[in-house]
Coordinates of C-alpha atoms in Angstrom, one line a residue:
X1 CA 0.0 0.0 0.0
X2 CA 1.4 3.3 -0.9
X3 CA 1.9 5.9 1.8
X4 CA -0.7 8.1 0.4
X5 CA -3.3 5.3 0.5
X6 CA -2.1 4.4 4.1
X7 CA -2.7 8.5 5.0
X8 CA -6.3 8.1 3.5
X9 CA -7.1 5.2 5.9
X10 CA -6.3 7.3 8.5
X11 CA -9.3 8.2 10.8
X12 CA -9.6 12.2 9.7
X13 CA -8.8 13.4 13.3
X14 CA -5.4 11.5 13.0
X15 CA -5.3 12.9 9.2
X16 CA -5.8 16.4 11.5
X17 CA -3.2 16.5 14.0
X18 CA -1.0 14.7 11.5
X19 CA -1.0 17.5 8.8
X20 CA -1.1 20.3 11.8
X21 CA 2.2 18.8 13.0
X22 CA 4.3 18.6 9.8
X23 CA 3.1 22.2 8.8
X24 CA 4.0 23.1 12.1
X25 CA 7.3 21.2 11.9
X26 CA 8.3 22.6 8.1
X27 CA 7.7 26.2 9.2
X28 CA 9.6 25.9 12.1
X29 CA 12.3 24.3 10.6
X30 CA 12.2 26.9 7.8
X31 CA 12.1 29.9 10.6
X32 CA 15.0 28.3 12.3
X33 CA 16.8 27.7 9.3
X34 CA 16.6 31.5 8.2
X35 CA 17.6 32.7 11.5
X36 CA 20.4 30.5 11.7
X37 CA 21.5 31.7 8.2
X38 CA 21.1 35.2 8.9
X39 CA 23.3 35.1 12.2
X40 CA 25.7 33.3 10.7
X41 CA 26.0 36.1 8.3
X42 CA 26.1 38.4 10.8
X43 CA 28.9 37.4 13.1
X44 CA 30.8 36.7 9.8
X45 CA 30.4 40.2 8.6
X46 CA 31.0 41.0 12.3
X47 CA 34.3 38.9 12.3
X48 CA 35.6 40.8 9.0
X49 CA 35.0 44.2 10.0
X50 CA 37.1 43.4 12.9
X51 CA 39.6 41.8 10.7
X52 CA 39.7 45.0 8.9
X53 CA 39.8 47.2 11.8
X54 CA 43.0 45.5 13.2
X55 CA 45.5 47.0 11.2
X56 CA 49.3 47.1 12.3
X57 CA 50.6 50.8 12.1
X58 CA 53.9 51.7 9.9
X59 CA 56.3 52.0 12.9
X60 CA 55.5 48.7 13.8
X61 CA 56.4 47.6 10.3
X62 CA 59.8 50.1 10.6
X63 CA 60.2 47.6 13.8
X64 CA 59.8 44.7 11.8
X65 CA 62.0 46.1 9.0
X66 CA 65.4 46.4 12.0
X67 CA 64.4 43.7 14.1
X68 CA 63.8 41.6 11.4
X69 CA 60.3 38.7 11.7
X70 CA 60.6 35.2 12.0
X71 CA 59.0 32.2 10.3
X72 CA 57.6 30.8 13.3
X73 CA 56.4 32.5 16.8
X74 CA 58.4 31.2 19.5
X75 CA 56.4 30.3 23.2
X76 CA 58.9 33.1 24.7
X77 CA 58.7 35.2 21.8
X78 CA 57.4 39.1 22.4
X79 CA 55.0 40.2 20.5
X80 CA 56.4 42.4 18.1
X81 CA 53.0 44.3 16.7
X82 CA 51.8 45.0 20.2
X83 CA 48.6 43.2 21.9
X84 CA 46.3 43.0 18.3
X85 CA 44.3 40.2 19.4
X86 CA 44.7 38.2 16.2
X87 CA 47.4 36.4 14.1
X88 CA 49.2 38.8 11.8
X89 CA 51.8 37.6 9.0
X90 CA 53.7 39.4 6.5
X91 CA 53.6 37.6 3.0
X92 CA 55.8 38.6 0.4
X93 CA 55.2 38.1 -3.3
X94 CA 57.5 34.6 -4.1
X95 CA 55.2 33.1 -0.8
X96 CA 57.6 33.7 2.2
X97 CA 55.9 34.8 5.3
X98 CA 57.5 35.8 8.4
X99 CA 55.5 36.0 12.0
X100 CA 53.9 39.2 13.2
X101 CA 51.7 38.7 16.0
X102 CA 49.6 36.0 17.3
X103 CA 50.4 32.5 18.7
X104 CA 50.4 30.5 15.0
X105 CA 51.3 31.1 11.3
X106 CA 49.4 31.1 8.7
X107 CA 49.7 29.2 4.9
X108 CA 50.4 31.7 2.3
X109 CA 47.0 31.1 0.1
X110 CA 47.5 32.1 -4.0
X111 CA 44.9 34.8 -3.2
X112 CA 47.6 36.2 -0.4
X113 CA 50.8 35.7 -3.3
X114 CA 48.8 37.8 -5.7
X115 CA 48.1 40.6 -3.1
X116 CA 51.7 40.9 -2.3
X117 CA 52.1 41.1 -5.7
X118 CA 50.3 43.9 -6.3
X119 CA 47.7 41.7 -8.4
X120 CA 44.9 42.9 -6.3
X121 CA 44.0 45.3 -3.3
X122 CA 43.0 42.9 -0.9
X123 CA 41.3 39.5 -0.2
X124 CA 39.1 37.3 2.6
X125 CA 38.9 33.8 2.8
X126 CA 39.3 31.1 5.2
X127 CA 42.0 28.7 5.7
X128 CA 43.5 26.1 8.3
X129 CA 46.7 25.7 9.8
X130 CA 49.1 23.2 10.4
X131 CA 47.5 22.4 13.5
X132 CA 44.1 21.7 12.5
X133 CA 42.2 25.1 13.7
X134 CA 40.2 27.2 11.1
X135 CA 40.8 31.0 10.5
X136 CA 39.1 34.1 8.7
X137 CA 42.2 35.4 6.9
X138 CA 42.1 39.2 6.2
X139 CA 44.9 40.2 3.3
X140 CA 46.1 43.6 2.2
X141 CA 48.8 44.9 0.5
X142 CA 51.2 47.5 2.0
X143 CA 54.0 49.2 1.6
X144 CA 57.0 50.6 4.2
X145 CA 58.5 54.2 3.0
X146 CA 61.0 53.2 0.0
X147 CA 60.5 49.5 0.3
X148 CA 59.0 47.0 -1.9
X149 CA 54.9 46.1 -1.8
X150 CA 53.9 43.5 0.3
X151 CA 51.1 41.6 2.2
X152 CA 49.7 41.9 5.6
X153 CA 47.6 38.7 6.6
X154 CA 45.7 38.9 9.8
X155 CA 43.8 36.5 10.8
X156 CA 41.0 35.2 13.6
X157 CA 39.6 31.9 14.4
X158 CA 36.2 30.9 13.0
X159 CA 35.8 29.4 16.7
X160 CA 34.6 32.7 17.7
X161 CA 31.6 32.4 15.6
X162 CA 31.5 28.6 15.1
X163 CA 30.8 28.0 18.9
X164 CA 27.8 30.5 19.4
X165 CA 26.5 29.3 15.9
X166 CA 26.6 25.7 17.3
X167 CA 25.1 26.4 20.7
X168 CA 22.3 28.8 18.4
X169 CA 21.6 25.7 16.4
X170 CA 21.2 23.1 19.4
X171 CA 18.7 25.7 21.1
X172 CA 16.9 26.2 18.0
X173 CA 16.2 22.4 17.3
X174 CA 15.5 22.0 20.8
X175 CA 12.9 24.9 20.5
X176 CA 11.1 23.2 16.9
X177 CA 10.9 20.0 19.1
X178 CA 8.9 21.7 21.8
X179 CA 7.1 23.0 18.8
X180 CA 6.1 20.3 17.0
X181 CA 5.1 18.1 19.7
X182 CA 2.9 21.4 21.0
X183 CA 1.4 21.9 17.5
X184 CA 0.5 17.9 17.6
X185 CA -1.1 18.6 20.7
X186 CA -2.9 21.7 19.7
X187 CA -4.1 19.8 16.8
X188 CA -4.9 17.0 18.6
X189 CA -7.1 19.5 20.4
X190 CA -8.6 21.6 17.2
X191 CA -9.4 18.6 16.2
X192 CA -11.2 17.0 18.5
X193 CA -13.0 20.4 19.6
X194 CA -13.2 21.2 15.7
X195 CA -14.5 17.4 15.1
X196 CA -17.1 17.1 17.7
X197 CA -20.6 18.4 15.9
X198 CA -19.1 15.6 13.1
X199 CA -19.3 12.9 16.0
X200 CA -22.7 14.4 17.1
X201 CA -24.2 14.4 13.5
X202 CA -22.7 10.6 13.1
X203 CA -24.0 9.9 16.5
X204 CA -27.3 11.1 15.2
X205 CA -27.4 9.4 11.9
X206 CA -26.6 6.4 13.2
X207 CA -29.4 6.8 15.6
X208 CA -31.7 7.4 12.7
X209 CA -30.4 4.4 10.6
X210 CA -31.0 2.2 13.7
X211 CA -34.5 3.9 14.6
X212 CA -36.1 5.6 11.7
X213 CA -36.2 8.3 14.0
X214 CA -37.0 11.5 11.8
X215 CA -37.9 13.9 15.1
X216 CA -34.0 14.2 16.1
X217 CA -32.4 17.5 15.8
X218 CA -28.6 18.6 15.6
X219 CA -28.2 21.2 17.6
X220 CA -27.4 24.6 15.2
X221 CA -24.8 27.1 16.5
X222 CA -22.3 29.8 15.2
X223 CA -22.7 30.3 11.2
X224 CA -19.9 28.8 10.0
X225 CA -19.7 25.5 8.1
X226 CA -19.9 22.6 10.6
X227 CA -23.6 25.1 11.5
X228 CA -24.3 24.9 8.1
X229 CA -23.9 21.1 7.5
X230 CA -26.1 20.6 11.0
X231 CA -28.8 23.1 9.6
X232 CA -28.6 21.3 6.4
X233 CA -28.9 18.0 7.8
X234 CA -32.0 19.4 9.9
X235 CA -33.6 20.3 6.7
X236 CA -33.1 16.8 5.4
X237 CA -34.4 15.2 7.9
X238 CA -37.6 17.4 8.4
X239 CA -38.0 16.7 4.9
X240 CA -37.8 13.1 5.0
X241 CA -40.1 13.3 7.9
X242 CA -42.4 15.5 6.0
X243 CA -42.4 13.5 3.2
X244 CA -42.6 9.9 5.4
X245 CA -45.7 11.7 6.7
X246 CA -47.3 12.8 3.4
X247 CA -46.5 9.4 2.4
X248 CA -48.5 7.4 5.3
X249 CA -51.3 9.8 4.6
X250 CA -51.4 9.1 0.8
X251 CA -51.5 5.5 1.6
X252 CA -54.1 6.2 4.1
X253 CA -56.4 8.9 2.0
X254 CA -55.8 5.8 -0.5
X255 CA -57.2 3.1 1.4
X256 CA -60.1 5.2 3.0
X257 CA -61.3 6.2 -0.7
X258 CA -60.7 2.6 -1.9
X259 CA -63.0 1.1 0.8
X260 CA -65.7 2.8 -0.4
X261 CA -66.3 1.4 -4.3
X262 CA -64.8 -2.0 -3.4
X263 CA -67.1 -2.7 -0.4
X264 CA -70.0 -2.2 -3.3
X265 CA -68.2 -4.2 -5.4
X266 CA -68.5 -6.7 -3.0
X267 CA -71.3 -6.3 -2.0
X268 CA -72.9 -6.3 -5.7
X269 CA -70.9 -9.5 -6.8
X270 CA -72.0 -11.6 -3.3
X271 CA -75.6 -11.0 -4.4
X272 CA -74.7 -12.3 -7.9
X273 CA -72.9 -15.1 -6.6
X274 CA -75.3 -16.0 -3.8
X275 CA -78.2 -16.2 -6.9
X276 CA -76.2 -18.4 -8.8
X277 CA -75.4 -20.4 -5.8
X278 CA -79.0 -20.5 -4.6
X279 CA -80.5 -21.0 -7.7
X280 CA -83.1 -18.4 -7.2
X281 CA -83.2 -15.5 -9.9
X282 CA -82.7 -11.9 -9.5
X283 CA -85.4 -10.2 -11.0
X284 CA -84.1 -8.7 -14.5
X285 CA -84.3 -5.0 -13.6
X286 CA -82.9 -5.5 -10.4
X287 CA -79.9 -7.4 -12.0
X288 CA -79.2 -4.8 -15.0
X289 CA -79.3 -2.4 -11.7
X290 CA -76.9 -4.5 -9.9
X291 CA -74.6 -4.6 -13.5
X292 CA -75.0 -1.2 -14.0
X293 CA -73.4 -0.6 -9.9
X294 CA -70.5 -2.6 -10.7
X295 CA -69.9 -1.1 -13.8
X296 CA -69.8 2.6 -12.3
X297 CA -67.6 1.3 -9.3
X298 CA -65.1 -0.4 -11.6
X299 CA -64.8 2.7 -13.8
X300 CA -64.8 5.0 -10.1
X301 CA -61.6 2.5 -9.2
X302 CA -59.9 2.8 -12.7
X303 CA -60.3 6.4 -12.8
X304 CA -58.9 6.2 -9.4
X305 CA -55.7 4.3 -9.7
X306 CA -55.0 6.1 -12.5
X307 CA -54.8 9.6 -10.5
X308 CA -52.7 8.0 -8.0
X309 CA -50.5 6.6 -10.4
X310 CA -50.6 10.5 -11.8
X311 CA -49.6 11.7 -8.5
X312 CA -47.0 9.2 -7.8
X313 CA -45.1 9.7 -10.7
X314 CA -42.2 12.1 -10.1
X315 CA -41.9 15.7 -11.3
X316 CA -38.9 14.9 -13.5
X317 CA -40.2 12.0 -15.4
X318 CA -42.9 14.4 -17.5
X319 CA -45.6 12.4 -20.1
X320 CA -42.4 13.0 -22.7
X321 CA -40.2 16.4 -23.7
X322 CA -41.7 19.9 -23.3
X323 CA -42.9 21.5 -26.5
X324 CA -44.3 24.3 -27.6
X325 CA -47.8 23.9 -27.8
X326 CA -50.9 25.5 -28.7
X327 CA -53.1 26.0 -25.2
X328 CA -56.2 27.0 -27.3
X329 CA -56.0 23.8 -29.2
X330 CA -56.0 22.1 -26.5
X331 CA -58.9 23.9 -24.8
X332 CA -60.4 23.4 -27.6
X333 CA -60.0 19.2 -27.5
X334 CA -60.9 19.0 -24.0
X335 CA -64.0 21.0 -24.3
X336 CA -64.9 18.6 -26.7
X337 CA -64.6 15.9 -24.4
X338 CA -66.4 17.8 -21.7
X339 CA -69.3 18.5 -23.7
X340 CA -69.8 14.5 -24.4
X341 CA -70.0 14.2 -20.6
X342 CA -72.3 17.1 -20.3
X343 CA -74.7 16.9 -23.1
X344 CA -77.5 18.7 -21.4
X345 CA -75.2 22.0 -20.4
X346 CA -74.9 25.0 -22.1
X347 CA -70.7 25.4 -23.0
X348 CA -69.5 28.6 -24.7
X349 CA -65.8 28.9 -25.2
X350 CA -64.1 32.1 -26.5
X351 CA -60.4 30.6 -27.2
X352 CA -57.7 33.2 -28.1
X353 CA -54.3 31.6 -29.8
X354 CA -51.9 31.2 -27.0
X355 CA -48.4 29.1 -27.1
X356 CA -46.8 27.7 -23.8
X357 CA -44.0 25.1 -22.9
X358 CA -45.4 21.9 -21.4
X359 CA -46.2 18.8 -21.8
X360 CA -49.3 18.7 -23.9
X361 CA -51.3 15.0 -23.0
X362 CA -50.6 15.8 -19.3
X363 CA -52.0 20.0 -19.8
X364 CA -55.2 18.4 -21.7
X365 CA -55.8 16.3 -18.7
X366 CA -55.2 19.1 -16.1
X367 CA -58.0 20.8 -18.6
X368 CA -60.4 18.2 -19.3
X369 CA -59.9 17.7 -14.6
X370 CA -61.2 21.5 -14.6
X371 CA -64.0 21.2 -17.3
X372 CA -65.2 17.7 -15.5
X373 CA -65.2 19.4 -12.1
X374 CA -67.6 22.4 -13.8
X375 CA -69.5 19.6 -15.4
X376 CA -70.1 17.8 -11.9
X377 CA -71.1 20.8 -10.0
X378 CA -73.6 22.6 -12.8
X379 CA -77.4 21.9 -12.3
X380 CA -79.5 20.7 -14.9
X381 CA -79.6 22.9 -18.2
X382 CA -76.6 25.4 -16.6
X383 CA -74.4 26.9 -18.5
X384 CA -70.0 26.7 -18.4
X385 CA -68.1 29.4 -19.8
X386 CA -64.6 28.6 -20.8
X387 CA -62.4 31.7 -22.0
X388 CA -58.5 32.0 -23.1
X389 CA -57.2 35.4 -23.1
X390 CA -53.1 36.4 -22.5
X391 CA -52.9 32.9 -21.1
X392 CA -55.4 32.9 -18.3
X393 CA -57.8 29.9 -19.1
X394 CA -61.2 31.0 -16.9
X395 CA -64.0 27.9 -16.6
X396 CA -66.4 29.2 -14.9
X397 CA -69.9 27.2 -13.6
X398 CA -73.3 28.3 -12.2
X399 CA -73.4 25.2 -9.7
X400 CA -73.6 25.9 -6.0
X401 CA -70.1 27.7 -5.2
X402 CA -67.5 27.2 -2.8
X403 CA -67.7 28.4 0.6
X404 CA -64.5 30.6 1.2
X405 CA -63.7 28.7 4.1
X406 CA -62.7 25.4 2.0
X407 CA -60.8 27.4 -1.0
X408 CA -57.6 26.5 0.8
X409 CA -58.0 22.8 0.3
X410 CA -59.4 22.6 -3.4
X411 CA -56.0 21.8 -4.5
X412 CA -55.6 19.3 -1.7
X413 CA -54.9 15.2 -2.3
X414 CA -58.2 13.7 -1.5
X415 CA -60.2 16.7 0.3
X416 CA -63.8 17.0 -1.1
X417 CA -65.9 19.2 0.6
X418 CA -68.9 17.9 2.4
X419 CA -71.4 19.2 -0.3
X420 CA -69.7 17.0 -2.6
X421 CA -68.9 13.6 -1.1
X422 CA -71.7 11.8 -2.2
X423 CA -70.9 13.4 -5.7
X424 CA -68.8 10.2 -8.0
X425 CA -64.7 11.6 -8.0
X426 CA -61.7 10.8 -5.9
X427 CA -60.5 14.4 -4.6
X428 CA -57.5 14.2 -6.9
X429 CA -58.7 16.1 -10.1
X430 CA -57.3 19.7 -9.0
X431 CA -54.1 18.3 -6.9
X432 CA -53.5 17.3 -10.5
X433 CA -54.1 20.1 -12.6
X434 CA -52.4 22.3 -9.8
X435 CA -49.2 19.9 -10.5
X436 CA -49.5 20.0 -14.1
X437 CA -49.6 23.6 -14.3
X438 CA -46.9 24.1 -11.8
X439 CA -44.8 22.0 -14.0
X440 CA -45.3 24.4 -16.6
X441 CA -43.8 27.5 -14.7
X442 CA -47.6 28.7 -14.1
X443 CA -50.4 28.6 -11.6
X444 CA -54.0 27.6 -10.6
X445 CA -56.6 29.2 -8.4
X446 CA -60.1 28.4 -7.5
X447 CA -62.6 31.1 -6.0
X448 CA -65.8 32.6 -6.4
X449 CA -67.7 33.9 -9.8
X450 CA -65.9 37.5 -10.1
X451 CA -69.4 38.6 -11.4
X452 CA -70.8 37.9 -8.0
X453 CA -73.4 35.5 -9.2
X454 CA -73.3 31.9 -8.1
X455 CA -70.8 29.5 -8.8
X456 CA -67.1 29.1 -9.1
X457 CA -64.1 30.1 -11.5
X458 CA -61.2 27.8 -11.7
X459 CA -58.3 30.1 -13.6
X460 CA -55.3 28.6 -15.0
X461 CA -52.1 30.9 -15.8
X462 CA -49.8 29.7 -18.0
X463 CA -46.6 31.8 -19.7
X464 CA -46.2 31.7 -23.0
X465 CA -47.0 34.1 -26.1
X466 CA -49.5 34.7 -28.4
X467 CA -47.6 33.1 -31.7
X468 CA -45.6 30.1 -31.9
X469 CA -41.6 30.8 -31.6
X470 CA -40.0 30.4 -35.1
X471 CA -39.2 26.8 -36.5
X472 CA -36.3 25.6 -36.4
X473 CA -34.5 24.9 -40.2
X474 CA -35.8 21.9 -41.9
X475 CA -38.6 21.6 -39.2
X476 CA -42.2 20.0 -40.4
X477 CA -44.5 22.8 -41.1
X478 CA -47.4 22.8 -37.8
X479 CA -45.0 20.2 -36.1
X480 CA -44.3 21.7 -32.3
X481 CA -41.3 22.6 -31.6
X482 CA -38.9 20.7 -28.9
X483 CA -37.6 22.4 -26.0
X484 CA -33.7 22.7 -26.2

């Protein structure tokens, strides 16, 4: 397994402190590395300045010039140049050097040879004597009142700065130590603080998985994202619960409106069976009666199961693609319809042209659900006017009304008000025309005749426009056009 895949199995509070520690560790290493650099730098530049500053004056050259220098300093030997506090040499052009000041000599470097040669003005550069210790060497040229050029080597050990560097360098990785095994506890710390509305929301989905417990609520506090993810996760759950509920009371609004036609049925088809069984006749009216029953209550539990099967079906799985199509058209074809189902009503229907995007089998039924619920409610010879103008499709009957007080439910699954439950229907005709024209990007409403006589108005507002968008190239003349 490769360490990245080994890091991913890592539990992600471990994966937490793990990363807080090595970005701890790499800027601390960095921070200590620059400072370590930059005083490094500094007592170097330090160490050269004084290099440059200790400068051995011409009499004590004259001195050296009677007295005369030696190769090596002797344990006994004065020091000619005074107390300088560093190794001085004189180096002469062919590489001889001869002992200043100091307790060592120093190799004559090429750099020094070409300095007492006049080749340059100076030079700095570190070297090592005989006996193993490292010096700075400072070289300049110089020159004794009507005597040749030469060089002046003085030098200092790099101990001076080598010792405070190493002591710097122990204290600073003792310093990233503390600092990485404080940042791992810190993150240990973040993380577990940082962490904890993560266990709570696992806590609590694990209590949901285990009881189908919809009513539990994460606590929500602060705004920032571990707040949002618990709001969010609220909202999920509440609509789960909501839609658990809705669910339960489909299933029950189901059952309670099934009962109904299939305890007839039964009824109906026990007396058939019990005449057959018994041998004794049902008198012919009473049997085409009895027919007739089971007929309707079939046709009531097709019509049925075919709205829930309507309501069931989800938003994004339409009857096919949205086109353009013509509304008045299909006013026009469900009025048609309605007016086979209504034969002794009066329907007058002023259509204007009017093109929407939807889906058009499912918009004719959401029609044909408004005209059928006119068509129920109208009294005997009434009248149902159906108008289309700047896409507002008006029905409007002369039947009984609505009370305001139920105009909130119309569009309810299953609510019929009380005036109408002994009227054939399921209660699902306007929960589906309010879905179908929803789906559409338009609305429905249900009130009271605007005229103030009796009856209702069920108004459908669809968007659209009032002539077809143009065809597309190479498109069927009067074939609809796809939505892209």
């Amino acid at each position: 397994m490769s360490p990245a895949a080994r890091f991913r199995g890592l539990p992600l509070r471990s994966r937490l402190v793990l990363l807080v520690a090595v970005a701890v560790a790499l800027a601390v290493a960095a921070v200590a590395a620059v400072s370590w650099v930059m005083v490094r730098t500094q007592l170097r530049d330090q160490l050269d300045q004084s290099l440059r500053a200790t400068n051995p004056n011409e009499q004590v050259l004259r001195t050296l010039r009677d007295a005369g220098c030696v190769n090596r300093p002797a344990q006994t030997q004065p020091d000619i140049a005074g107390n300088l506090n560093a190794t001085v040499q004189i180096v002469t052009a062919d590489g001889t050097h001869c002992w200043v000041s100091g307790r060592t000599d120093l190799p004559a470097e090429p750099a020094d040879k070409d300095v007492a040669a006049g080749l340059r003005e100076w030079t700095l550069h570190d070297t090592t004597t005989d006996t193993g210790v490292d010096m700075r060497v400072y070289t300049k040229g110089a020159r004794i009142s009507g005597g040749p050029v030469f060089a002046i080597s003085v030098a200092k050990p790099l101990a001076d700065i080598d010792k405070p560097l190493s002591t710097l360098a122990w204290v600073l990785v003792l310093v990233a130590g503390i600092g990485v095994v404080g940042a791992g506890a810190a993150g240990l710390w973040v993380a577990r603080t940082g962490l904890r509305p993560v266990d709570e929301l696992t806590a609590t989905v694990e209590h949901i998985a285990r009881t189908e417990d919809l009513t539990v609520r994460i606590p929500e506090e602060g705004d920032d994202e571990i707040a949002r993810l618990s709001r969010s996760f609220n909202s999920m759950t509440a609509a789960l619960a909501s839609s658990q509920e809705r669910q339960a009371q489909l299933i029950a609004d189901a059952g309670h409106e099934l009962r109904t036609p299939l305890t007839s049925l039964r009824t109906n088809i026990e007396l058939l069976a019990r005449s057959e069984d018994t041998g004794r006749a049902i008198p012919p009216e009473d049997r085409r009666e009895l027919l007739a029953s089971v007929k309707a209550q079939m046709t009531e539990l097709a019509a049925l199961i075919g709205d829930l099967q309507e309501l069931s079906r989800p938003d994004a799985a339409p009857y096919g693609p949205l086109q353009v199509v013509a509304l008045h058209e299909i006013a026009g074809a469900a009025l048609s319809r309605a007016r086979l189902r209504g034969p002794e009503l009066v329907f007058t229907s002023a259509l204007e042209p009017w093109f929407v995007r939807g889906e058009a089998a499912a918009l004719e039924r959401a029609v044909v659900n408004v005209l059928d619920n006119a068509v129920k409610f109208s009294p005997p010879g009434g009248a149902v006017e159906v108008s289309l103008h700047a896409g507002e499709l008006t029905v409007r009957d002369h039947g009984p009304g609505i009370p305001a007080e139920d105009l909130p439910y119309v569009f309810e699954r299953f609510w019929r008000s009380p005036s109408a439950r002994a009227l054939p229907g399921s209660g699902l005709g306007l929960s589906i025309v309010a879905r179908t024209v929803h789906r559409a990007g338009g609305t429905a409403a249900l009130r009271a005749a605007s005229d103030g006589g009796p009856g209702a108005e069920a108004v459908l507002r669809i968007p659209g426009a009032p002539t077809p968008p143009p065809a597309a190239p190479g498109a069927v003349p009067g074939s609809v056009v796809p939505d892209q």
